Structure formats: structure tokens, C-alpha cells
Short mmCIF file of N, CA and C in Angstrom, two decimals:
data_model
loop_
_atom_site.label_atom_id
_atom_site.label_comp_id
_atom_site.label_asym_id
_atom_site.label_seq_id
_atom_site.Cartn_x
_atom_site.Cartn_y
_atom_site.Cartn_z
N MET A 1 -108.47 -33.47 105.61
CA MET A 1 -108.19 -33.44 104.19
C MET A 1 -107.91 -31.99 103.77
N LEU A 2 -106.92 -31.80 102.90
CA LEU A 2 -106.55 -30.48 102.44
C LEU A 2 -107.50 -30.00 101.35
N LYS A 3 -107.86 -28.72 101.46
CA LYS A 3 -108.68 -28.11 100.42
C LYS A 3 -107.77 -27.57 99.32
N LYS A 4 -108.22 -27.66 98.11
CA LYS A 4 -107.48 -27.12 96.98
C LYS A 4 -107.74 -25.61 96.93
N ALA A 5 -106.68 -24.84 96.88
CA ALA A 5 -106.81 -23.39 96.82
C ALA A 5 -107.22 -22.99 95.41
N PRO A 6 -108.34 -22.26 95.24
CA PRO A 6 -108.81 -21.90 93.90
C PRO A 6 -107.87 -20.93 93.18
N TRP A 7 -107.07 -20.21 93.90
CA TRP A 7 -106.18 -19.22 93.29
C TRP A 7 -104.82 -19.81 92.89
N LEU A 8 -104.53 -21.05 93.28
CA LEU A 8 -103.23 -21.65 93.02
C LEU A 8 -102.91 -21.77 91.52
N PRO A 9 -103.83 -22.24 90.67
CA PRO A 9 -103.49 -22.31 89.23
C PRO A 9 -103.19 -20.93 88.65
N CYS A 10 -103.91 -19.91 89.09
CA CYS A 10 -103.68 -18.55 88.59
C CYS A 10 -102.30 -18.05 89.02
N LEU A 11 -101.94 -18.30 90.28
CA LEU A 11 -100.63 -17.89 90.78
C LEU A 11 -99.51 -18.62 90.04
N THR A 12 -99.69 -19.89 89.78
CA THR A 12 -98.70 -20.67 89.05
C THR A 12 -98.53 -20.13 87.63
N ALA A 13 -99.63 -19.81 86.98
CA ALA A 13 -99.57 -19.26 85.62
C ALA A 13 -98.85 -17.92 85.60
N LEU A 14 -99.14 -17.05 86.57
CA LEU A 14 -98.47 -15.76 86.65
C LEU A 14 -96.97 -15.93 86.90
N ASN A 15 -96.64 -16.86 87.76
CA ASN A 15 -95.23 -17.12 88.06
C ASN A 15 -94.49 -17.58 86.80
N LEU A 16 -95.09 -18.47 86.04
CA LEU A 16 -94.47 -18.94 84.80
C LEU A 16 -94.37 -17.83 83.77
N LEU A 17 -95.38 -16.98 83.72
CA LEU A 17 -95.41 -15.90 82.74
C LEU A 17 -94.32 -14.87 82.99
N PHE A 18 -94.10 -14.53 84.26
CA PHE A 18 -93.17 -13.45 84.58
C PHE A 18 -91.80 -13.92 85.04
N SER A 19 -91.53 -15.20 85.04
CA SER A 19 -90.22 -15.72 85.41
C SER A 19 -89.37 -15.85 84.15
N PRO A 20 -88.06 -15.65 84.29
CA PRO A 20 -87.21 -15.85 83.11
C PRO A 20 -87.18 -17.32 82.74
N PRO A 21 -87.04 -17.62 81.46
CA PRO A 21 -86.97 -19.02 81.04
C PRO A 21 -85.77 -19.72 81.68
N VAL A 22 -85.97 -20.94 82.07
CA VAL A 22 -84.91 -21.70 82.74
C VAL A 22 -83.75 -21.96 81.80
N PHE A 23 -84.04 -22.19 80.54
CA PHE A 23 -82.98 -22.56 79.62
C PHE A 23 -82.47 -21.38 78.79
N ALA A 24 -82.85 -20.17 79.15
CA ALA A 24 -82.39 -19.00 78.41
C ALA A 24 -80.89 -18.82 78.63
N ASN A 25 -80.24 -18.20 77.68
CA ASN A 25 -78.81 -17.91 77.80
C ASN A 25 -78.68 -16.49 78.33
N PRO A 26 -78.54 -16.31 79.64
CA PRO A 26 -78.54 -14.97 80.20
C PRO A 26 -77.29 -14.17 79.89
N HIS A 27 -76.22 -14.82 79.48
CA HIS A 27 -74.98 -14.10 79.23
C HIS A 27 -74.39 -14.53 77.90
N SER A 28 -75.04 -14.14 76.82
CA SER A 28 -74.53 -14.47 75.50
C SER A 28 -73.44 -13.47 75.14
N ALA A 29 -72.78 -13.72 74.02
CA ALA A 29 -71.74 -12.80 73.56
C ALA A 29 -72.32 -11.41 73.32
N ASP A 30 -73.61 -11.33 72.98
CA ASP A 30 -74.24 -10.03 72.76
C ASP A 30 -74.18 -9.15 74.00
N ASP A 31 -74.15 -9.77 75.20
CA ASP A 31 -74.05 -9.00 76.43
C ASP A 31 -72.69 -8.33 76.58
N LEU A 32 -71.69 -8.85 75.89
CA LEU A 32 -70.33 -8.33 76.00
C LEU A 32 -69.95 -7.41 74.85
N ILE A 33 -70.51 -7.66 73.67
CA ILE A 33 -70.11 -6.93 72.47
C ILE A 33 -70.37 -5.43 72.65
N GLY A 34 -69.38 -4.64 72.28
CA GLY A 34 -69.53 -3.19 72.35
C GLY A 34 -68.41 -2.56 73.17
N THR A 35 -68.57 -1.28 73.44
CA THR A 35 -67.55 -0.50 74.14
C THR A 35 -67.82 -0.47 75.64
N TRP A 36 -66.75 -0.62 76.41
CA TRP A 36 -66.81 -0.61 77.87
C TRP A 36 -65.82 0.41 78.41
N ALA A 37 -66.24 1.16 79.44
CA ALA A 37 -65.34 2.06 80.15
C ALA A 37 -64.74 1.29 81.32
N THR A 38 -63.42 1.34 81.45
CA THR A 38 -62.76 0.63 82.54
C THR A 38 -63.05 1.33 83.87
N GLN A 39 -62.79 0.62 84.95
CA GLN A 39 -62.99 1.21 86.28
C GLN A 39 -62.06 2.41 86.41
N GLY A 40 -62.58 3.51 86.87
CA GLY A 40 -61.80 4.73 86.94
C GLY A 40 -61.89 5.55 85.66
N TYR A 41 -62.47 4.98 84.61
CA TYR A 41 -62.75 5.64 83.34
C TYR A 41 -61.50 6.14 82.63
N GLY A 42 -60.37 5.46 82.85
CA GLY A 42 -59.13 5.85 82.20
C GLY A 42 -59.00 5.34 80.78
N ALA A 43 -59.84 4.36 80.41
CA ALA A 43 -59.74 3.77 79.08
C ALA A 43 -61.10 3.24 78.66
N GLN A 44 -61.23 3.04 77.35
CA GLN A 44 -62.38 2.33 76.81
C GLN A 44 -61.86 1.15 76.01
N VAL A 45 -62.57 0.03 76.15
CA VAL A 45 -62.19 -1.21 75.49
C VAL A 45 -63.36 -1.66 74.62
N LEU A 46 -63.08 -1.97 73.37
CA LEU A 46 -64.10 -2.48 72.47
C LEU A 46 -64.01 -4.00 72.45
N ILE A 47 -65.12 -4.65 72.79
CA ILE A 47 -65.20 -6.11 72.76
C ILE A 47 -65.96 -6.51 71.50
N THR A 48 -65.35 -7.40 70.72
CA THR A 48 -65.93 -7.85 69.45
C THR A 48 -65.79 -9.37 69.35
N PRO A 49 -66.56 -9.99 68.45
CA PRO A 49 -66.30 -11.41 68.17
C PRO A 49 -64.89 -11.55 67.61
N CYS A 50 -64.22 -12.64 67.91
CA CYS A 50 -62.87 -12.90 67.39
C CYS A 50 -62.98 -13.48 65.99
N GLY A 51 -62.68 -12.68 64.99
CA GLY A 51 -62.74 -13.17 63.62
C GLY A 51 -64.10 -13.74 63.29
N ASN A 52 -64.12 -14.96 62.78
CA ASN A 52 -65.38 -15.61 62.42
C ASN A 52 -65.97 -16.43 63.56
N ALA A 53 -65.28 -16.48 64.69
CA ALA A 53 -65.73 -17.30 65.82
C ALA A 53 -66.71 -16.49 66.67
N GLN A 54 -67.99 -16.62 66.38
CA GLN A 54 -69.01 -15.85 67.09
C GLN A 54 -69.11 -16.23 68.56
N GLU A 55 -68.61 -17.39 68.92
CA GLU A 55 -68.70 -17.82 70.32
C GLU A 55 -67.48 -17.37 71.13
N GLN A 56 -66.53 -16.67 70.49
CA GLN A 56 -65.36 -16.15 71.19
C GLN A 56 -65.34 -14.64 71.07
N VAL A 57 -64.86 -13.97 72.13
CA VAL A 57 -64.75 -12.52 72.08
C VAL A 57 -63.31 -12.08 72.35
N CYS A 58 -62.98 -10.93 71.78
CA CYS A 58 -61.67 -10.31 71.94
C CYS A 58 -61.88 -8.86 72.35
N GLY A 59 -60.87 -8.24 72.93
CA GLY A 59 -61.00 -6.84 73.33
C GLY A 59 -59.73 -6.06 73.05
N HIS A 60 -59.90 -4.81 72.61
CA HIS A 60 -58.74 -3.94 72.39
C HIS A 60 -59.07 -2.52 72.86
N ILE A 61 -58.02 -1.79 73.21
CA ILE A 61 -58.17 -0.42 73.70
C ILE A 61 -58.53 0.49 72.53
N THR A 62 -59.59 1.28 72.71
CA THR A 62 -60.00 2.22 71.66
C THR A 62 -59.83 3.68 72.07
N TRP A 63 -59.67 3.93 73.36
CA TRP A 63 -59.57 5.31 73.84
C TRP A 63 -58.88 5.32 75.19
N LEU A 64 -58.05 6.33 75.41
CA LEU A 64 -57.41 6.54 76.71
C LEU A 64 -57.66 7.97 77.17
N TRP A 65 -57.91 8.13 78.45
CA TRP A 65 -58.10 9.48 79.00
C TRP A 65 -56.85 10.30 78.72
N THR A 66 -55.70 9.69 78.94
CA THR A 66 -54.42 10.32 78.65
C THR A 66 -53.68 9.41 77.68
N ASP A 67 -53.63 9.82 76.41
CA ASP A 67 -52.97 8.96 75.43
C ASP A 67 -51.61 9.50 75.01
N ARG A 68 -51.16 10.58 75.68
CA ARG A 68 -49.87 11.19 75.35
C ARG A 68 -49.06 11.43 76.62
N ASP A 69 -47.74 11.44 76.45
CA ASP A 69 -46.88 11.75 77.59
C ASP A 69 -46.78 13.26 77.76
N VAL A 70 -45.98 13.72 78.72
CA VAL A 70 -45.88 15.16 79.01
C VAL A 70 -45.28 15.95 77.86
N GLU A 71 -44.59 15.28 76.96
CA GLU A 71 -44.00 15.95 75.80
C GLU A 71 -44.89 15.86 74.57
N GLY A 72 -46.11 15.31 74.73
CA GLY A 72 -47.06 15.25 73.64
C GLY A 72 -46.94 14.04 72.73
N ARG A 73 -46.06 13.11 73.07
CA ARG A 73 -45.89 11.91 72.25
C ARG A 73 -46.93 10.87 72.64
N LEU A 74 -47.41 10.11 71.65
CA LEU A 74 -48.36 9.03 71.93
C LEU A 74 -47.74 8.03 72.89
N LEU A 75 -48.54 7.60 73.86
CA LEU A 75 -48.08 6.55 74.77
C LEU A 75 -47.92 5.26 73.99
N ARG A 76 -46.86 4.55 74.26
CA ARG A 76 -46.55 3.32 73.54
C ARG A 76 -46.51 2.15 74.50
N ASP A 77 -46.54 0.97 73.94
CA ASP A 77 -46.57 -0.28 74.70
C ASP A 77 -45.15 -0.65 75.16
N GLU A 78 -44.51 0.26 75.88
CA GLU A 78 -43.10 0.15 76.23
C GLU A 78 -42.77 -1.01 77.16
N GLN A 79 -43.73 -1.48 77.93
CA GLN A 79 -43.48 -2.57 78.89
C GLN A 79 -43.67 -3.95 78.28
N ASN A 80 -44.04 -4.01 77.00
CA ASN A 80 -44.33 -5.29 76.37
C ASN A 80 -43.08 -6.18 76.38
N PRO A 81 -43.22 -7.46 76.76
CA PRO A 81 -42.06 -8.34 76.76
C PRO A 81 -41.54 -8.67 75.36
N THR A 82 -42.35 -8.44 74.33
CA THR A 82 -41.93 -8.67 72.95
C THR A 82 -41.40 -7.36 72.39
N ALA A 83 -40.12 -7.31 72.10
CA ALA A 83 -39.45 -6.08 71.69
C ALA A 83 -40.13 -5.40 70.50
N ARG A 84 -40.58 -6.16 69.52
CA ARG A 84 -41.16 -5.54 68.32
C ARG A 84 -42.49 -4.84 68.60
N HIS A 85 -43.13 -5.13 69.75
CA HIS A 85 -44.40 -4.49 70.09
C HIS A 85 -44.23 -3.22 70.93
N ARG A 86 -43.04 -2.94 71.39
CA ARG A 86 -42.84 -1.83 72.32
C ARG A 86 -43.05 -0.45 71.71
N ASP A 87 -43.03 -0.36 70.40
CA ASP A 87 -43.19 0.94 69.76
C ASP A 87 -44.62 1.20 69.30
N ARG A 88 -45.51 0.24 69.47
CA ARG A 88 -46.89 0.44 69.00
C ARG A 88 -47.66 1.33 70.00
N PRO A 89 -48.53 2.19 69.48
CA PRO A 89 -49.35 3.03 70.37
C PRO A 89 -50.28 2.17 71.22
N LEU A 90 -50.56 2.63 72.44
CA LEU A 90 -51.46 1.88 73.32
C LEU A 90 -52.87 1.80 72.77
N VAL A 91 -53.33 2.88 72.15
CA VAL A 91 -54.67 2.84 71.56
C VAL A 91 -54.62 1.90 70.36
N GLY A 92 -55.44 0.87 70.42
CA GLY A 92 -55.49 -0.13 69.36
C GLY A 92 -54.92 -1.48 69.75
N ILE A 93 -54.19 -1.55 70.86
CA ILE A 93 -53.59 -2.85 71.20
C ILE A 93 -54.65 -3.81 71.74
N PRO A 94 -54.50 -5.09 71.39
CA PRO A 94 -55.41 -6.09 71.97
C PRO A 94 -55.01 -6.34 73.42
N ILE A 95 -56.03 -6.45 74.30
CA ILE A 95 -55.71 -6.77 75.69
C ILE A 95 -56.23 -8.14 76.11
N PHE A 96 -57.20 -8.68 75.37
CA PHE A 96 -57.57 -10.08 75.60
C PHE A 96 -58.16 -10.66 74.33
N ARG A 97 -58.12 -12.00 74.25
CA ARG A 97 -58.63 -12.67 73.05
C ARG A 97 -59.09 -14.08 73.40
N ASN A 98 -59.90 -14.60 72.50
CA ASN A 98 -60.37 -15.99 72.58
C ASN A 98 -61.08 -16.33 73.88
N PHE A 99 -61.87 -15.39 74.39
CA PHE A 99 -62.65 -15.67 75.59
C PHE A 99 -63.94 -16.37 75.19
N THR A 100 -64.22 -17.50 75.83
CA THR A 100 -65.44 -18.25 75.59
C THR A 100 -66.20 -18.41 76.90
N ARG A 101 -67.50 -18.59 76.78
CA ARG A 101 -68.36 -18.69 77.96
C ARG A 101 -68.31 -20.10 78.52
N ASN A 102 -68.15 -20.18 79.83
CA ASN A 102 -68.23 -21.50 80.47
C ASN A 102 -69.62 -21.67 81.06
N GLY A 103 -69.88 -22.76 81.71
CA GLY A 103 -71.21 -23.07 82.22
C GLY A 103 -71.70 -22.18 83.34
N ASP A 104 -70.80 -21.45 83.99
CA ASP A 104 -71.19 -20.61 85.12
C ASP A 104 -71.50 -19.17 84.73
N GLY A 105 -71.52 -18.87 83.43
CA GLY A 105 -71.77 -17.51 82.98
C GLY A 105 -70.52 -16.65 82.93
N TYR A 106 -69.38 -17.24 83.25
CA TYR A 106 -68.11 -16.53 83.15
C TYR A 106 -67.53 -16.75 81.76
N TRP A 107 -66.74 -15.80 81.32
CA TRP A 107 -66.01 -15.91 80.06
C TRP A 107 -64.53 -15.98 80.40
N GLN A 108 -63.82 -16.96 79.82
CA GLN A 108 -62.40 -17.12 80.08
C GLN A 108 -61.67 -17.38 78.77
N GLY A 109 -60.40 -16.96 78.73
CA GLY A 109 -59.64 -17.13 77.50
C GLY A 109 -58.16 -17.14 77.75
N ASP A 110 -57.42 -16.49 76.83
CA ASP A 110 -55.96 -16.53 76.85
C ASP A 110 -55.35 -15.59 77.89
N GLY A 111 -56.14 -14.95 78.70
CA GLY A 111 -55.63 -14.02 79.71
C GLY A 111 -55.85 -12.58 79.29
N ILE A 112 -55.55 -11.66 80.20
CA ILE A 112 -55.72 -10.24 79.92
C ILE A 112 -54.36 -9.56 80.06
N TYR A 113 -54.02 -8.76 79.07
CA TYR A 113 -52.73 -8.08 79.02
C TYR A 113 -52.84 -6.73 79.72
N ASN A 114 -51.88 -6.44 80.60
CA ASN A 114 -51.82 -5.16 81.29
C ASN A 114 -50.65 -4.37 80.72
N PRO A 115 -50.91 -3.34 79.90
CA PRO A 115 -49.81 -2.60 79.30
C PRO A 115 -49.00 -1.78 80.32
N GLU A 116 -49.54 -1.59 81.53
CA GLU A 116 -48.79 -0.84 82.54
C GLU A 116 -47.56 -1.61 83.02
N ASP A 117 -47.64 -2.94 83.07
CA ASP A 117 -46.49 -3.72 83.52
C ASP A 117 -46.02 -4.75 82.49
N GLY A 118 -46.73 -4.88 81.37
CA GLY A 118 -46.33 -5.80 80.32
C GLY A 118 -46.64 -7.26 80.59
N ASN A 119 -47.40 -7.53 81.64
CA ASN A 119 -47.74 -8.92 81.99
C ASN A 119 -49.13 -9.30 81.50
N THR A 120 -49.31 -10.59 81.28
CA THR A 120 -50.61 -11.14 80.94
C THR A 120 -51.05 -12.01 82.11
N TYR A 121 -52.28 -11.78 82.56
CA TYR A 121 -52.81 -12.46 83.74
C TYR A 121 -53.98 -13.36 83.37
N ALA A 122 -54.12 -14.46 84.12
CA ALA A 122 -55.33 -15.28 83.99
C ALA A 122 -56.51 -14.37 84.28
N ALA A 123 -57.58 -14.51 83.52
CA ALA A 123 -58.68 -13.55 83.68
C ALA A 123 -60.02 -14.18 83.38
N SER A 124 -61.05 -13.51 83.87
CA SER A 124 -62.42 -13.90 83.54
C SER A 124 -63.26 -12.64 83.41
N LEU A 125 -64.32 -12.76 82.62
CA LEU A 125 -65.29 -11.69 82.43
C LEU A 125 -66.63 -12.22 82.91
N LYS A 126 -67.39 -11.37 83.59
CA LYS A 126 -68.71 -11.80 84.08
C LYS A 126 -69.69 -10.64 83.89
N PRO A 127 -70.56 -10.73 82.87
CA PRO A 127 -71.59 -9.70 82.69
C PRO A 127 -72.69 -9.85 83.72
N HIS A 128 -73.28 -8.72 84.10
CA HIS A 128 -74.37 -8.72 85.08
C HIS A 128 -75.61 -8.07 84.49
N ALA A 129 -76.74 -8.41 85.04
CA ALA A 129 -78.03 -7.91 84.56
C ALA A 129 -78.13 -6.39 84.67
N ASP A 130 -77.37 -5.78 85.57
CA ASP A 130 -77.44 -4.32 85.73
C ASP A 130 -76.60 -3.58 84.68
N GLY A 131 -76.04 -4.33 83.71
CA GLY A 131 -75.28 -3.70 82.63
C GLY A 131 -73.82 -3.48 82.95
N THR A 132 -73.32 -4.04 84.04
CA THR A 132 -71.90 -3.92 84.37
C THR A 132 -71.18 -5.20 83.96
N LEU A 133 -69.88 -5.10 83.92
CA LEU A 133 -69.04 -6.24 83.56
C LEU A 133 -67.92 -6.34 84.59
N ASN A 134 -67.85 -7.46 85.29
CA ASN A 134 -66.73 -7.70 86.21
C ASN A 134 -65.59 -8.30 85.42
N VAL A 135 -64.43 -7.67 85.51
CA VAL A 135 -63.22 -8.14 84.85
C VAL A 135 -62.23 -8.50 85.96
N THR A 136 -61.92 -9.77 86.07
CA THR A 136 -61.05 -10.25 87.14
C THR A 136 -59.76 -10.79 86.56
N GLY A 137 -58.63 -10.30 87.08
CA GLY A 137 -57.32 -10.80 86.70
C GLY A 137 -56.67 -11.43 87.91
N CYS A 138 -55.95 -12.54 87.69
CA CYS A 138 -55.36 -13.29 88.81
C CYS A 138 -53.90 -13.63 88.54
N VAL A 139 -53.14 -13.67 89.62
CA VAL A 139 -51.77 -14.16 89.61
C VAL A 139 -51.76 -15.47 90.37
N LEU A 140 -51.26 -16.51 89.76
CA LEU A 140 -51.19 -17.85 90.36
C LEU A 140 -52.56 -18.39 90.74
N GLY A 141 -53.62 -17.82 90.20
CA GLY A 141 -54.97 -18.28 90.49
C GLY A 141 -55.43 -18.01 91.91
N ILE A 142 -54.61 -17.31 92.68
CA ILE A 142 -54.92 -17.06 94.09
C ILE A 142 -55.15 -15.57 94.35
N PHE A 143 -54.22 -14.76 93.89
CA PHE A 143 -54.28 -13.32 94.13
C PHE A 143 -55.01 -12.67 92.97
N CYS A 144 -56.24 -12.27 93.22
CA CYS A 144 -57.10 -11.75 92.14
C CYS A 144 -57.55 -10.33 92.45
N GLN A 145 -57.80 -9.60 91.40
CA GLN A 145 -58.34 -8.25 91.52
C GLN A 145 -59.46 -8.11 90.49
N THR A 146 -60.57 -7.53 90.92
CA THR A 146 -61.72 -7.35 90.03
C THR A 146 -61.97 -5.87 89.81
N GLN A 147 -62.20 -5.53 88.55
CA GLN A 147 -62.65 -4.19 88.18
C GLN A 147 -64.08 -4.30 87.69
N VAL A 148 -64.86 -3.25 87.91
CA VAL A 148 -66.22 -3.18 87.38
C VAL A 148 -66.20 -2.20 86.21
N TRP A 149 -66.49 -2.72 85.01
CA TRP A 149 -66.55 -1.89 83.82
C TRP A 149 -68.00 -1.55 83.53
N ARG A 150 -68.22 -0.39 82.93
CA ARG A 150 -69.56 0.06 82.58
C ARG A 150 -69.57 0.53 81.13
N ARG A 151 -70.76 0.60 80.57
CA ARG A 151 -70.89 1.17 79.23
C ARG A 151 -70.60 2.66 79.33
N PRO A 152 -69.85 3.23 78.38
CA PRO A 152 -69.51 4.65 78.46
C PRO A 152 -70.73 5.57 78.55
N GLN A 153 -71.82 5.20 77.89
CA GLN A 153 -73.01 6.04 77.91
C GLN A 153 -73.58 6.16 79.32
N SER A 154 -73.37 5.14 80.17
CA SER A 154 -73.88 5.21 81.53
C SER A 154 -72.93 5.98 82.44
N VAL A 155 -71.71 6.20 81.98
CA VAL A 155 -70.70 6.90 82.77
C VAL A 155 -70.65 8.37 82.40
N CYS A 156 -70.66 8.64 81.11
CA CYS A 156 -70.47 10.00 80.62
C CYS A 156 -71.47 10.29 79.52
N PRO A 157 -72.51 11.08 79.82
CA PRO A 157 -73.50 11.38 78.79
C PRO A 157 -72.89 12.04 77.55
N ALA A 158 -71.72 12.67 77.70
CA ALA A 158 -71.09 13.31 76.55
C ALA A 158 -70.64 12.29 75.51
N SER A 159 -70.58 11.02 75.87
CA SER A 159 -70.18 10.00 74.89
C SER A 159 -71.36 9.52 74.05
N LEU A 160 -72.55 10.01 74.35
CA LEU A 160 -73.72 9.65 73.54
C LEU A 160 -73.64 10.37 72.20
N PRO A 161 -74.15 9.77 71.14
CA PRO A 161 -74.15 10.45 69.84
C PRO A 161 -75.03 11.70 69.89
N LEU A 162 -74.59 12.71 69.18
CA LEU A 162 -75.37 13.95 69.13
C LEU A 162 -76.60 13.76 68.27
N THR A 163 -77.70 14.35 68.70
CA THR A 163 -78.92 14.33 67.90
C THR A 163 -79.33 15.77 67.65
N PRO A 164 -79.73 16.07 66.42
CA PRO A 164 -80.11 17.45 66.11
C PRO A 164 -81.36 17.86 66.88
N ARG A 165 -81.39 19.12 67.25
CA ARG A 165 -82.58 19.66 67.92
C ARG A 165 -83.67 19.87 66.91
N LYS A 166 -84.90 19.72 67.39
CA LYS A 166 -86.04 19.93 66.49
C LYS A 166 -86.67 21.27 66.75
#
């Protein structure tokens, strides 16, 4: 006959106490909202709720490492397939919209726009517990490339707000 271990209820209670809730939402929109530095730190993208739809997120470029050409002119969305958009500055353009969370913790939407070639690719966003964001773009759903984005504060301390010395 098996003996009941006296420590088992205590171990079970500790396990329940320190385990994450099973039904918690580990990747809510709050995990995405805010500014992200792209891989290579060439740009920053601000992710916000799309209009009044709190369950959808959109992203637009807010900063570029190099936002001007060699002659000092603002870089423009010259590769855009829509002629009327080709003269707009790259800073401020939307690069993705209407991304919603699916059951696997991924966010998917209308695709991600690449201003370097003017194409929009199928894409997904996947936030991670370590504070990174995987951004994956795909062609034909087969050929995919993933970038790891980070919060600018974790990349460059100079992007932190200044605080007065005491």
C-alpha cells in the first residue's frame, strides 16, 4: 500500500501559487502597444490600437536612423505602388494595420508594408516574455523572414527620458 506523502499538499499549493494562471492572456494588446526598435536599429515603429478597436493594433514609422538622402532631402515613400503616396515622407507612414490576436498568441492582419521595395507581405507579430517582438514577413506563405524588435530603452539608454539630478 502506498503511503501518503505529508509534503505533497504543501508542494501542490506552492506550485499553484507560483505558476501563471492557465487562463491568463499572456499576449494582450498591451504587450505590443508602444515604441519598438527594428532589428538593426534603423527605425522605430509605434504600435497603437487602431482607432476605437482596442483588439486591433496598427504600426507606423516614427523615427529613422537616416531620414534624409545625401543631399539633405527627407526620404520619401518612392517605391509605393500608389502614385499619390510616393511623395510622402517615410517618417509617419503606416506599415501595418488591423492586426488581431489569434489563439496561438500570434497577431495577424492586413500585412506589413516594406517601403524599401514598395511591397506588402503577409505578416505576423509574436511578443515574447523577454520583452522582444518577432516580426515575420512571408512571400507566398513559404519564404519567410523574421526580425527581432526590441524596446528602444533596452537598445539605447540615450532614448530614455532625462531626469534632473538631485
